[in-house]
Amino acid sequence: MKFIVSSSEMLKKLQTLGGIINNNNTMQILDHFLFQLKGDQLHISASDLETTMSAVINVESEDDGAIAVPAKLLLDTLKTFPEQPLTFLVLENSTIEISSDYGKYALAYANAEDFPNPIELQEASKSVITADVLATAINKTLFATGNDDLRPVMNGIFFQFTKEGLKFVGTDAHKLVKYSREDISVEDEAQFIMPKKPLTLLKNTLSGDESDVLVEYTDANAKFTFDNFVLTCRLIDGKYPNYEAVIPKENPNKLVIDRQQFLNSVRRVSIFSNKTTHQIRMKIAGAELKISAEDIDYSNKAEERLTCEYQGDDMEIGFNSRFLLEMLANLNASTVQLEMSLPNRAGILTPVDGLEDGERVTMLVMPVMLGNS
């Protein structure tokens, strides 16, 4: 078995696939890439049992065969080469020899039959989504997901495909983000919860790409096919919380403000907040927003005043600055709106501009109880 391949093209594909490989695998074979040569096409796969991703590279060859190659050793070697053709030759003594312009390198390979088989999806529903839309949806919601082993359904993004549109939701019970596309619909209605790891791989691979992604899904698994890549993963089992029920419907108090100015102010003031609660206090009256924070233990405090547009009753409300900063940093708008009802009810942050037609972003941040000052 012999093939010739571009060093830079192989490195690019392997770096993407390498995101799947864990540092501490229970099975040694999972530290390898699976190489399956079929004439002039090399299929490369990586797996952690839960998620499998494969890519196809065009090579010069007329052979067929399959081996498992040590991932770290191969990646570390490829990173050192400038662009050049590399020749891979499988030898009888269970080693694979790589020939470059500089010399030869031999590494031991493992049996391809030990590599786990990818999950097969039986009678899957199918939808097609533009790569950039999917990447944007993941980007907007992934940061809001949780890390709680006791509530695994909150550790992923909830996909909701309907004839009316697509919805993607992430929440950790303190913050919630809903990203909707009313300009895209699907025939096969479905809902499922995608785990973080495959979402991160998709986000990094798809961003800025206008090609189509074929999404196939069953009750237990999902499969994404795009641009010579195939990603298959196990879905999170469980019922997603009724997120619509926690979004307040009546929010008479509306604050409109420059996003960057608001973000910078919260970032500065939060430096002086308590390092445990990260609490900031917002006092709104007329066209003035006062943002303050205090850490009584260290006698640190800060206060800033901003001008804003405000409709509603004078109000004082507290937020965890980290959550607010994450949300403001994740919006592309120049102006944002914060809708509120009461100091103990969630605030709803939405972009005023910067959205495409049919695109909607709703961010919900839970308040923190303010002590009397």
mmCIF file of C-alpha atoms in Angstrom:
data_model
loop_
_atom_site.group_PDB
_atom_site.id
_atom_site.type_symbol
_atom_site.label_atom_id
_atom_site.label_comp_id
_atom_site.label_asym_id
_atom_site.label_seq_id
_atom_site.Cartn_x
_atom_site.Cartn_y
_atom_site.Cartn_z
ATOM 1 C CA MET A 1 0.000 0.000 0.000
ATOM 2 C CA LYS A 2 1.537 3.249 -1.202
ATOM 3 C CA PHE A 3 0.293 6.814 -1.828
ATOM 4 C CA ILE A 4 1.635 10.336 -2.414
ATOM 5 C CA VAL A 5 -0.092 13.303 -0.759
ATOM 6 C CA SER A 6 0.335 17.071 -0.279
ATOM 7 C CA SER A 7 1.825 17.692 3.192
ATOM 8 C CA SER A 8 -0.146 20.896 3.831
ATOM 9 C CA GLU A 9 -3.484 19.460 2.695
ATOM 10 C CA MET A 10 -3.019 16.419 4.903
ATOM 11 C CA LEU A 11 -1.987 18.561 7.889
ATOM 12 C CA LYS A 12 -5.032 20.813 7.489
ATOM 13 C CA LYS A 13 -7.430 17.859 7.473
ATOM 14 C CA LEU A 14 -5.678 16.043 10.336
ATOM 15 C CA GLN A 15 -5.672 19.149 12.556
ATOM 16 C CA THR A 16 -9.448 19.354 12.172
ATOM 17 C CA LEU A 17 -9.923 15.656 12.917
ATOM 18 C CA GLY A 18 -7.438 15.823 15.790
ATOM 19 C CA GLY A 19 -9.964 17.865 17.779
ATOM 20 C CA ILE A 20 -11.845 14.630 18.454
ATOM 21 C CA ILE A 21 -8.963 12.730 20.030
ATOM 22 C CA ASN A 22 -8.914 12.839 23.853
ATOM 23 C CA ASN A 23 -5.708 13.216 25.847
ATOM 24 C CA ASN A 24 -6.558 10.233 28.058
ATOM 25 C CA ASN A 25 -8.204 7.513 26.000
ATOM 26 C CA THR A 26 -9.244 4.242 27.649
ATOM 27 C CA MET A 27 -8.581 2.377 24.377
ATOM 28 C CA GLN A 28 -5.156 2.748 22.766
ATOM 29 C CA ILE A 29 -6.614 2.516 19.239
ATOM 30 C CA LEU A 30 -8.421 5.841 19.821
ATOM 31 C CA ASP A 31 -5.007 7.577 19.841
ATOM 32 C CA HIS A 32 -4.804 6.765 16.103
ATOM 33 C CA PHE A 33 -6.158 8.060 12.822
ATOM 34 C CA LEU A 34 -7.773 5.409 10.648
ATOM 35 C CA PHE A 35 -6.416 5.528 7.069
ATOM 36 C CA GLN A 36 -8.573 3.806 4.408
ATOM 37 C CA LEU A 37 -7.082 4.004 0.944
ATOM 38 C CA LYS A 38 -9.401 3.462 -2.032
ATOM 39 C CA GLY A 39 -7.458 4.187 -5.200
ATOM 40 C CA ASP A 40 -6.818 7.932 -5.458
ATOM 41 C CA GLN A 41 -8.905 8.754 -2.382
ATOM 42 C CA LEU A 42 -7.687 8.508 1.202
ATOM 43 C CA HIS A 43 -10.420 8.424 3.866
ATOM 44 C CA ILE A 44 -9.128 9.499 7.291
ATOM 45 C CA SER A 45 -11.168 9.070 10.499
ATOM 46 C CA ALA A 46 -10.839 9.940 14.183
ATOM 47 C CA SER A 47 -13.132 8.780 16.979
ATOM 48 C CA ASP A 48 -13.726 8.941 20.743
ATOM 49 C CA LEU A 49 -16.576 6.369 20.523
ATOM 50 C CA GLU A 50 -19.211 9.115 21.095
ATOM 51 C CA THR A 51 -18.174 11.192 18.068
ATOM 52 C CA THR A 52 -16.542 10.112 14.805
ATOM 53 C CA MET A 53 -15.328 12.483 12.101
ATOM 54 C CA SER A 54 -13.867 11.561 8.724
ATOM 55 C CA ALA A 55 -12.399 13.457 5.792
ATOM 56 C CA VAL A 56 -11.413 12.589 2.232
ATOM 57 C CA ILE A 57 -8.121 13.653 0.615
ATOM 58 C CA ASN A 58 -7.147 13.162 -3.031
ATOM 59 C CA VAL A 59 -3.848 11.293 -3.349
ATOM 60 C CA GLU A 60 -1.722 9.679 -6.043
ATOM 61 C CA SER A 61 -2.267 5.931 -5.719
ATOM 62 C CA GLU A 62 -3.798 2.870 -7.298
ATOM 63 C CA ASP A 63 -3.775 0.765 -4.116
ATOM 64 C CA ASP A 64 -6.413 -0.183 -1.566
ATOM 65 C CA GLY A 65 -5.851 -0.883 2.111
ATOM 66 C CA ALA A 66 -6.416 0.254 5.691
ATOM 67 C CA ILE A 67 -4.184 0.948 8.706
ATOM 68 C CA ALA A 68 -4.363 2.975 11.954
ATOM 69 C CA VAL A 69 -1.593 5.589 12.325
ATOM 70 C CA PRO A 70 -0.480 7.205 15.641
ATOM 71 C CA ALA A 71 -2.131 10.629 15.618
ATOM 72 C CA LYS A 72 0.230 12.738 17.740
ATOM 73 C CA LEU A 73 3.416 11.432 16.120
ATOM 74 C CA LEU A 74 2.055 12.047 12.624
ATOM 75 C CA LEU A 75 0.722 15.529 13.446
ATOM 76 C CA ASP A 76 3.954 16.606 15.143
ATOM 77 C CA THR A 77 5.912 15.449 12.076
ATOM 78 C CA LEU A 78 3.648 17.134 9.513
ATOM 79 C CA LYS A 79 3.777 20.477 11.356
ATOM 80 C CA THR A 80 7.521 20.712 10.662
ATOM 81 C CA PHE A 81 7.259 20.418 6.858
ATOM 82 C CA PRO A 82 6.824 23.217 4.321
ATOM 83 C CA GLU A 83 4.431 22.332 1.475
ATOM 84 C CA GLN A 84 5.771 19.314 -0.442
ATOM 85 C CA PRO A 85 4.655 15.879 -1.663
ATOM 86 C CA LEU A 86 5.037 13.108 0.911
ATOM 87 C CA THR A 87 5.205 9.430 0.022
ATOM 88 C CA PHE A 88 3.610 6.953 2.445
ATOM 89 C CA LEU A 89 4.667 3.317 2.072
ATOM 90 C CA VAL A 90 3.324 0.504 4.254
ATOM 91 C CA LEU A 91 6.039 -2.047 4.986
ATOM 92 C CA GLU A 92 5.750 -5.725 5.989
ATOM 93 C CA ASN A 93 7.137 -5.178 9.522
ATOM 94 C CA SER A 94 4.071 -3.245 10.775
ATOM 95 C CA THR A 95 5.636 0.133 10.060
ATOM 96 C CA ILE A 96 4.705 2.896 7.667
ATOM 97 C CA GLU A 97 7.532 4.814 6.023
ATOM 98 C CA ILE A 98 7.132 8.493 5.135
ATOM 99 C CA SER A 99 9.531 9.966 2.578
ATOM 100 C CA SER A 100 9.974 13.747 2.330
ATOM 101 C CA ASP A 101 12.444 16.062 0.601
ATOM 102 C CA TYR A 102 14.548 15.854 3.759
ATOM 103 C CA GLY A 103 14.632 12.163 4.542
ATOM 104 C CA LYS A 104 12.661 9.131 5.712
ATOM 105 C CA TYR A 105 10.671 8.472 8.892
ATOM 106 C CA ALA A 106 9.204 5.180 10.060
ATOM 107 C CA LEU A 107 6.399 4.754 12.581
ATOM 108 C CA ALA A 108 4.552 1.709 13.809
ATOM 109 C CA TYR A 109 0.928 1.373 12.743
ATOM 110 C CA ALA A 110 -1.944 -0.531 14.377
ATOM 111 C CA ASN A 111 -4.505 -2.910 12.929
ATOM 112 C CA ALA A 112 -7.334 -1.053 11.205
ATOM 113 C CA GLU A 113 -9.825 -3.718 12.294
ATOM 114 C CA ASP A 114 -9.388 -2.618 15.931
ATOM 115 C CA PHE A 115 -10.707 0.858 15.090
ATOM 116 C CA PRO A 116 -14.375 1.369 16.141
ATOM 117 C CA ASN A 117 -16.954 1.308 13.370
ATOM 118 C CA PRO A 118 -18.879 4.558 12.819
ATOM 119 C CA ILE A 119 -22.494 4.673 13.992
ATOM 120 C CA GLU A 120 -24.938 3.793 11.228
ATOM 121 C CA LEU A 121 -28.144 5.847 11.131
ATOM 122 C CA GLN A 122 -31.183 3.760 10.221
ATOM 123 C CA GLU A 123 -34.237 5.489 8.680
ATOM 124 C CA ALA A 124 -32.911 8.949 9.522
ATOM 125 C CA SER A 125 -34.783 12.212 8.927
ATOM 126 C CA LYS A 126 -32.905 14.673 6.690
ATOM 127 C CA SER A 127 -32.542 18.440 6.383
ATOM 128 C CA VAL A 128 -30.184 20.719 4.467
ATOM 129 C CA ILE A 129 -28.786 23.875 6.111
ATOM 130 C CA THR A 130 -26.224 26.384 4.810
ATOM 131 C CA ALA A 131 -22.898 25.883 6.592
ATOM 132 C CA ASP A 132 -22.603 29.522 7.655
ATOM 133 C CA VAL A 133 -26.125 29.526 9.158
ATOM 134 C CA LEU A 134 -25.300 26.438 11.225
ATOM 135 C CA ALA A 135 -21.945 27.894 12.345
ATOM 136 C CA THR A 136 -23.620 31.179 13.357
ATOM 137 C CA ALA A 137 -26.339 29.333 15.297
ATOM 138 C CA ILE A 138 -23.710 27.337 17.214
ATOM 139 C CA ASN A 139 -21.602 30.457 17.843
ATOM 140 C CA LYS A 140 -24.548 32.389 19.247
ATOM 141 C CA THR A 141 -25.714 29.668 21.647
ATOM 142 C CA LEU A 142 -22.764 27.458 22.646
ATOM 143 C CA PHE A 143 -21.404 29.848 25.290
ATOM 144 C CA ALA A 144 -24.729 29.736 27.179
ATOM 145 C CA THR A 145 -24.704 25.952 27.671
ATOM 146 C CA GLY A 146 -23.959 24.378 31.051
ATOM 147 C CA ASN A 147 -21.329 22.036 32.508
ATOM 148 C CA ASP A 148 -23.471 20.211 35.050
ATOM 149 C CA ASP A 149 -23.130 16.415 35.026
ATOM 150 C CA LEU A 150 -26.371 16.168 37.017
ATOM 151 C CA ARG A 151 -28.286 17.977 34.247
ATOM 152 C CA PRO A 152 -26.723 16.674 31.016
ATOM 153 C CA VAL A 153 -29.545 18.054 28.812
ATOM 154 C CA MET A 154 -28.281 21.569 29.605
ATOM 155 C CA ASN A 155 -24.750 20.714 28.469
ATOM 156 C CA GLY A 156 -25.685 20.866 24.774
ATOM 157 C CA ILE A 157 -27.632 22.915 22.239
ATOM 158 C CA PHE A 158 -31.293 22.149 21.654
ATOM 159 C CA PHE A 159 -32.050 21.937 17.907
ATOM 160 C CA GLN A 160 -35.705 22.503 16.978
ATOM 161 C CA PHE A 161 -36.552 22.110 13.280
ATOM 162 C CA THR A 162 -40.101 22.987 12.176
ATOM 163 C CA LYS A 163 -41.968 24.050 9.042
ATOM 164 C CA GLU A 164 -42.119 27.572 10.533
ATOM 165 C CA GLY A 165 -38.358 27.837 11.002
ATOM 166 C CA LEU A 166 -35.303 26.691 12.923
ATOM 167 C CA LYS A 167 -34.533 27.341 16.602
ATOM 168 C CA PHE A 168 -31.307 26.725 18.505
ATOM 169 C CA VAL A 169 -31.264 27.118 22.295
ATOM 170 C CA GLY A 170 -28.521 27.038 24.919
ATOM 171 C CA THR A 171 -29.010 27.520 28.671
ATOM 172 C CA ASP A 172 -27.337 26.778 32.011
ATOM 173 C CA ALA A 173 -30.285 28.019 34.142
ATOM 174 C CA HIS A 174 -28.539 31.383 34.781
ATOM 175 C CA LYS A 175 -28.539 32.575 31.186
ATOM 176 C CA LEU A 176 -30.402 31.479 28.061
ATOM 177 C CA VAL A 177 -29.891 32.220 24.366
ATOM 178 C CA LYS A 178 -32.398 31.450 21.622
ATOM 179 C CA TYR A 179 -31.275 31.869 18.007
ATOM 180 C CA SER A 180 -34.054 31.609 15.401
ATOM 181 C CA ARG A 181 -34.178 31.518 11.613
ATOM 182 C CA GLU A 182 -37.661 32.270 10.330
ATOM 183 C CA ASP A 183 -36.406 32.370 6.712
ATOM 184 C CA ILE A 184 -35.456 28.655 6.687
ATOM 185 C CA SER A 185 -37.813 25.721 7.136
ATOM 186 C CA VAL A 186 -37.592 21.935 6.911
ATOM 187 C CA GLU A 187 -39.960 19.187 5.829
ATOM 188 C CA ASP A 188 -38.971 16.677 8.525
ATOM 189 C CA GLU A 189 -39.829 18.278 11.861
ATOM 190 C CA ALA A 190 -37.525 17.212 14.687
ATOM 191 C CA GLN A 191 -35.875 18.198 17.950
ATOM 192 C CA PHE A 192 -32.695 16.880 19.528
ATOM 193 C CA ILE A 193 -29.869 17.913 21.892
ATOM 194 C CA MET A 194 -26.344 18.077 20.451
ATOM 195 C CA PRO A 195 -23.330 17.701 22.806
ATOM 196 C CA LYS A 196 -20.602 20.357 23.100
ATOM 197 C CA LYS A 197 -17.636 18.563 21.547
ATOM 198 C CA PRO A 198 -19.093 17.873 18.081
ATOM 199 C CA LEU A 199 -20.656 21.358 18.123
ATOM 200 C CA THR A 200 -17.238 22.937 18.686
ATOM 201 C CA LEU A 201 -15.765 20.879 15.828
ATOM 202 C CA LEU A 202 -18.610 21.946 13.520
ATOM 203 C CA LYS A 203 -18.286 25.596 14.500
ATOM 204 C CA ASN A 204 -14.540 25.646 13.779
ATOM 205 C CA THR A 205 -14.891 23.790 10.469
ATOM 206 C CA LEU A 206 -17.985 25.472 9.009
ATOM 207 C CA SER A 207 -17.451 29.138 9.802
ATOM 208 C CA GLY A 208 -17.793 31.441 6.761
ATOM 209 C CA ASP A 209 -18.645 28.565 4.413
ATOM 210 C CA GLU A 210 -21.635 29.040 2.080
ATOM 211 C CA SER A 211 -21.912 25.384 1.042
ATOM 212 C CA ASP A 212 -24.762 23.133 2.153
ATOM 213 C CA VAL A 213 -24.661 20.770 5.125
ATOM 214 C CA LEU A 214 -26.764 17.605 5.018
ATOM 215 C CA VAL A 215 -28.077 16.954 8.534
ATOM 216 C CA GLU A 216 -29.426 13.459 9.261
ATOM 217 C CA TYR A 217 -30.871 12.543 12.654
ATOM 218 C CA THR A 218 -32.570 9.762 14.557
ATOM 219 C CA ASP A 219 -33.633 9.588 18.203
ATOM 220 C CA ALA A 220 -30.123 8.643 19.280
ATOM 221 C CA ASN A 221 -27.630 9.994 16.715
ATOM 222 C CA ALA A 222 -26.955 12.811 14.260
ATOM 223 C CA LYS A 223 -24.790 12.978 11.148
ATOM 224 C CA PHE A 224 -23.444 16.067 9.347
ATOM 225 C CA THR A 225 -22.053 15.773 5.804
ATOM 226 C CA PHE A 226 -20.228 18.712 4.151
ATOM 227 C CA ASP A 227 -17.141 19.554 2.067
ATOM 228 C CA ASN A 228 -15.442 16.125 2.150
ATOM 229 C CA PHE A 229 -16.173 15.818 5.898
ATOM 230 C CA VAL A 230 -18.627 13.547 7.721
ATOM 231 C CA LEU A 231 -19.288 13.982 11.448
ATOM 232 C CA THR A 232 -21.417 11.443 13.350
ATOM 233 C CA CYS A 233 -22.236 11.808 17.031
ATOM 234 C CA ARG A 234 -24.387 10.401 19.783
ATOM 235 C CA LEU A 235 -27.092 12.803 20.954
ATOM 236 C CA ILE A 236 -27.794 13.752 24.577
ATOM 237 C CA ASP A 237 -30.668 11.671 25.849
ATOM 238 C CA GLY A 238 -33.393 13.452 27.810
ATOM 239 C CA LYS A 239 -36.145 16.057 27.641
ATOM 240 C CA TYR A 240 -35.072 19.660 27.200
ATOM 241 C CA PRO A 241 -36.641 22.128 29.685
ATOM 242 C CA ASN A 242 -39.565 24.265 28.500
ATOM 243 C CA TYR A 243 -37.439 27.316 27.738
ATOM 244 C CA GLU A 244 -40.342 29.412 26.401
ATOM 245 C CA ALA A 245 -41.975 29.264 29.854
ATOM 246 C CA VAL A 246 -39.058 31.114 31.501
ATOM 247 C CA ILE A 247 -38.954 33.991 28.987
ATOM 248 C CA PRO A 248 -41.076 36.819 30.496
ATOM 249 C CA LYS A 249 -43.738 37.981 28.050
ATOM 250 C CA GLU A 250 -44.613 41.369 29.624
ATOM 251 C CA ASN A 251 -41.574 43.648 29.867
ATOM 252 C CA PRO A 252 -42.708 47.283 30.026
ATOM 253 C CA ASN A 253 -39.305 48.726 30.982
ATOM 254 C CA LYS A 254 -37.119 49.100 27.893
ATOM 255 C CA LEU A 255 -33.520 50.330 27.856
ATOM 256 C CA VAL A 256 -31.809 51.063 24.506
ATOM 257 C CA ILE A 257 -28.065 51.742 24.561
ATOM 258 C CA ASP A 258 -24.869 51.632 22.494
ATOM 259 C CA ARG A 259 -23.562 48.062 22.822
ATOM 260 C CA GLN A 260 -19.832 48.826 22.863
ATOM 261 C CA GLN A 261 -20.225 51.638 25.365
ATOM 262 C CA PHE A 262 -22.348 49.421 27.629
ATOM 263 C CA LEU A 263 -19.892 46.513 27.282
ATOM 264 C CA ASN A 264 -16.847 48.675 28.114
ATOM 265 C CA SER A 265 -18.563 50.225 31.112
ATOM 266 C CA VAL A 266 -19.671 46.873 32.570
ATOM 267 C CA ARG A 267 -16.184 45.463 31.964
ATOM 268 C CA ARG A 268 -14.490 48.327 33.849
ATOM 269 C CA VAL A 269 -16.923 48.481 36.744
ATOM 270 C CA SER A 270 -16.976 44.690 37.199
ATOM 271 C CA ILE A 271 -13.249 44.745 38.042
ATOM 272 C CA PHE A 272 -14.308 46.281 41.374
ATOM 273 C CA SER A 273 -17.096 43.767 42.057
ATOM 274 C CA ASN A 274 -17.062 40.967 44.610
ATOM 275 C CA LYS A 275 -14.953 38.121 43.191
ATOM 276 C CA THR A 276 -17.492 35.522 44.303
ATOM 277 C CA THR A 277 -20.755 37.085 43.122
ATOM 278 C CA HIS A 278 -19.413 39.311 40.271
ATOM 279 C CA GLN A 279 -22.456 41.445 41.039
ATOM 280 C CA ILE A 280 -23.045 44.810 39.396
ATOM 281 C CA ARG A 281 -25.910 47.162 40.165
ATOM 282 C CA MET A 282 -27.822 49.033 37.449
ATOM 283 C CA LYS A 283 -29.933 52.044 38.398
ATOM 284 C CA ILE A 284 -32.027 53.517 35.586
ATOM 285 C CA ALA A 285 -33.865 56.837 35.823
ATOM 286 C CA GLY A 286 -34.905 58.980 32.866
ATOM 287 C CA ALA A 287 -32.140 58.980 30.262
ATOM 288 C CA GLU A 288 -29.404 57.991 32.706
ATOM 289 C CA LEU A 289 -28.018 54.556 33.502
ATOM 290 C CA LYS A 290 -25.794 54.289 36.577
ATOM 291 C CA ILE A 291 -23.651 51.124 36.760
ATOM 292 C CA SER A 292 -21.898 50.391 40.034
ATOM 293 C CA ALA A 293 -20.087 47.600 41.843
ATOM 294 C CA GLU A 294 -18.634 47.181 45.301
ATOM 295 C CA ASP A 295 -16.457 44.674 47.089
ATOM 296 C CA ILE A 296 -16.983 45.513 50.761
ATOM 297 C CA ASP A 297 -14.310 43.044 51.934
ATOM 298 C CA TYR A 298 -11.572 45.031 50.184
ATOM 299 C CA SER A 299 -13.176 48.520 50.153
ATOM 300 C CA ASN A 300 -13.202 48.474 46.340
ATOM 301 C CA LYS A 301 -15.959 50.257 44.475
ATOM 302 C CA ALA A 302 -16.664 51.825 41.095
ATOM 303 C CA GLU A 303 -19.486 53.758 39.471
ATOM 304 C CA GLU A 304 -20.128 55.006 35.934
ATOM 305 C CA ARG A 305 -22.963 56.982 34.374
ATOM 306 C CA LEU A 306 -24.129 56.471 30.786
ATOM 307 C CA THR A 307 -26.807 58.157 28.727
ATOM 308 C CA CYS A 308 -29.441 55.881 27.237
ATOM 309 C CA GLU A 309 -32.959 55.773 25.857
ATOM 310 C CA TYR A 310 -35.340 54.453 28.486
ATOM 311 C CA GLN A 311 -39.075 53.901 28.641
ATOM 312 C CA GLY A 312 -40.543 52.688 31.916
ATOM 313 C CA ASP A 313 -40.463 53.141 35.661
ATOM 314 C CA ASP A 314 -37.284 54.077 37.533
ATOM 315 C CA MET A 315 -35.585 50.810 38.328
ATOM 316 C CA GLU A 316 -32.707 49.193 40.207
ATOM 317 C CA ILE A 317 -31.596 45.688 39.233
ATOM 318 C CA GLY A 318 -28.533 43.502 39.798
ATOM 319 C CA PHE A 319 -26.786 41.152 37.366
ATOM 320 C CA ASN A 320 -23.816 38.812 37.359
ATOM 321 C CA SER A 321 -21.361 40.835 35.272
ATOM 322 C CA ARG A 322 -19.744 37.745 33.726
ATOM 323 C CA PHE A 323 -23.025 36.629 32.167
ATOM 324 C CA LEU A 324 -23.840 40.116 30.918
ATOM 325 C CA LEU A 325 -20.349 40.534 29.416
ATOM 326 C CA GLU A 326 -20.554 37.188 27.612
ATOM 327 C CA MET A 327 -23.882 38.147 26.061
ATOM 328 C CA LEU A 328 -22.845 41.658 25.021
ATOM 329 C CA ALA A 329 -19.605 40.325 23.509
ATOM 330 C CA ASN A 330 -21.589 37.750 21.526
ATOM 331 C CA LEU A 331 -23.828 40.260 19.749
ATOM 332 C CA ASN A 332 -22.792 41.922 16.479
ATOM 333 C CA ALA A 333 -25.180 44.868 16.914
ATOM 334 C CA SER A 334 -24.097 48.478 17.431
ATOM 335 C CA THR A 335 -27.209 49.081 19.591
ATOM 336 C CA VAL A 336 -28.910 46.690 22.024
ATOM 337 C CA GLN A 337 -32.170 46.675 23.959
ATOM 338 C CA LEU A 338 -32.605 45.373 27.510
ATOM 339 C CA GLU A 339 -36.218 44.654 28.453
ATOM 340 C CA MET A 340 -37.183 44.238 32.105
ATOM 341 C CA SER A 341 -40.317 43.887 34.218
ATOM 342 C CA LEU A 342 -39.272 43.610 37.881
ATOM 343 C CA PRO A 343 -35.912 43.482 39.709
ATOM 344 C CA ASN A 344 -36.462 39.784 40.471
ATOM 345 C CA ARG A 345 -37.450 38.807 36.924
ATOM 346 C CA ALA A 346 -35.113 37.926 34.057
ATOM 347 C CA GLY A 347 -33.932 40.664 31.698
ATOM 348 C CA ILE A 348 -34.145 40.108 27.941
ATOM 349 C CA LEU A 349 -31.266 41.362 25.817
ATOM 350 C CA THR A 350 -31.793 41.678 22.053
ATOM 351 C CA PRO A 351 -29.883 43.349 19.199
ATOM 352 C CA VAL A 352 -31.576 46.404 17.696
ATOM 353 C CA ASP A 353 -29.609 46.157 14.421
ATOM 354 C CA GLY A 354 -27.062 43.923 12.680
ATOM 355 C CA LEU A 355 -29.441 41.042 11.917
ATOM 356 C CA GLU A 356 -30.281 39.475 8.564
ATOM 357 C CA ASP A 357 -33.908 39.183 7.443
ATOM 358 C CA GLY A 358 -35.533 36.289 9.296
ATOM 359 C CA GLU A 359 -32.770 36.152 11.914
ATOM 360 C CA ARG A 360 -33.690 36.569 15.608
ATOM 361 C CA VAL A 361 -31.532 36.512 18.749
ATOM 362 C CA THR A 362 -33.033 36.519 22.251
ATOM 363 C CA MET A 363 -30.768 36.465 25.298
ATOM 364 C CA LEU A 364 -32.154 36.043 28.780
ATOM 365 C CA VAL A 365 -30.091 36.828 31.902
ATOM 366 C CA MET A 366 -31.296 36.084 35.417
ATOM 367 C CA PRO A 367 -30.939 38.918 37.963
ATOM 368 C CA VAL A 368 -29.132 38.643 41.293
ATOM 369 C CA MET A 369 -30.752 39.884 44.493
ATOM 370 C CA LEU A 370 -29.387 43.233 45.608
ATOM 371 C CA GLY A 371 -28.590 43.904 49.241
ATOM 372 C CA ASN A 372 -29.655 47.297 50.536
ATOM 373 C CA SER A 373 -26.976 49.861 50.061
#
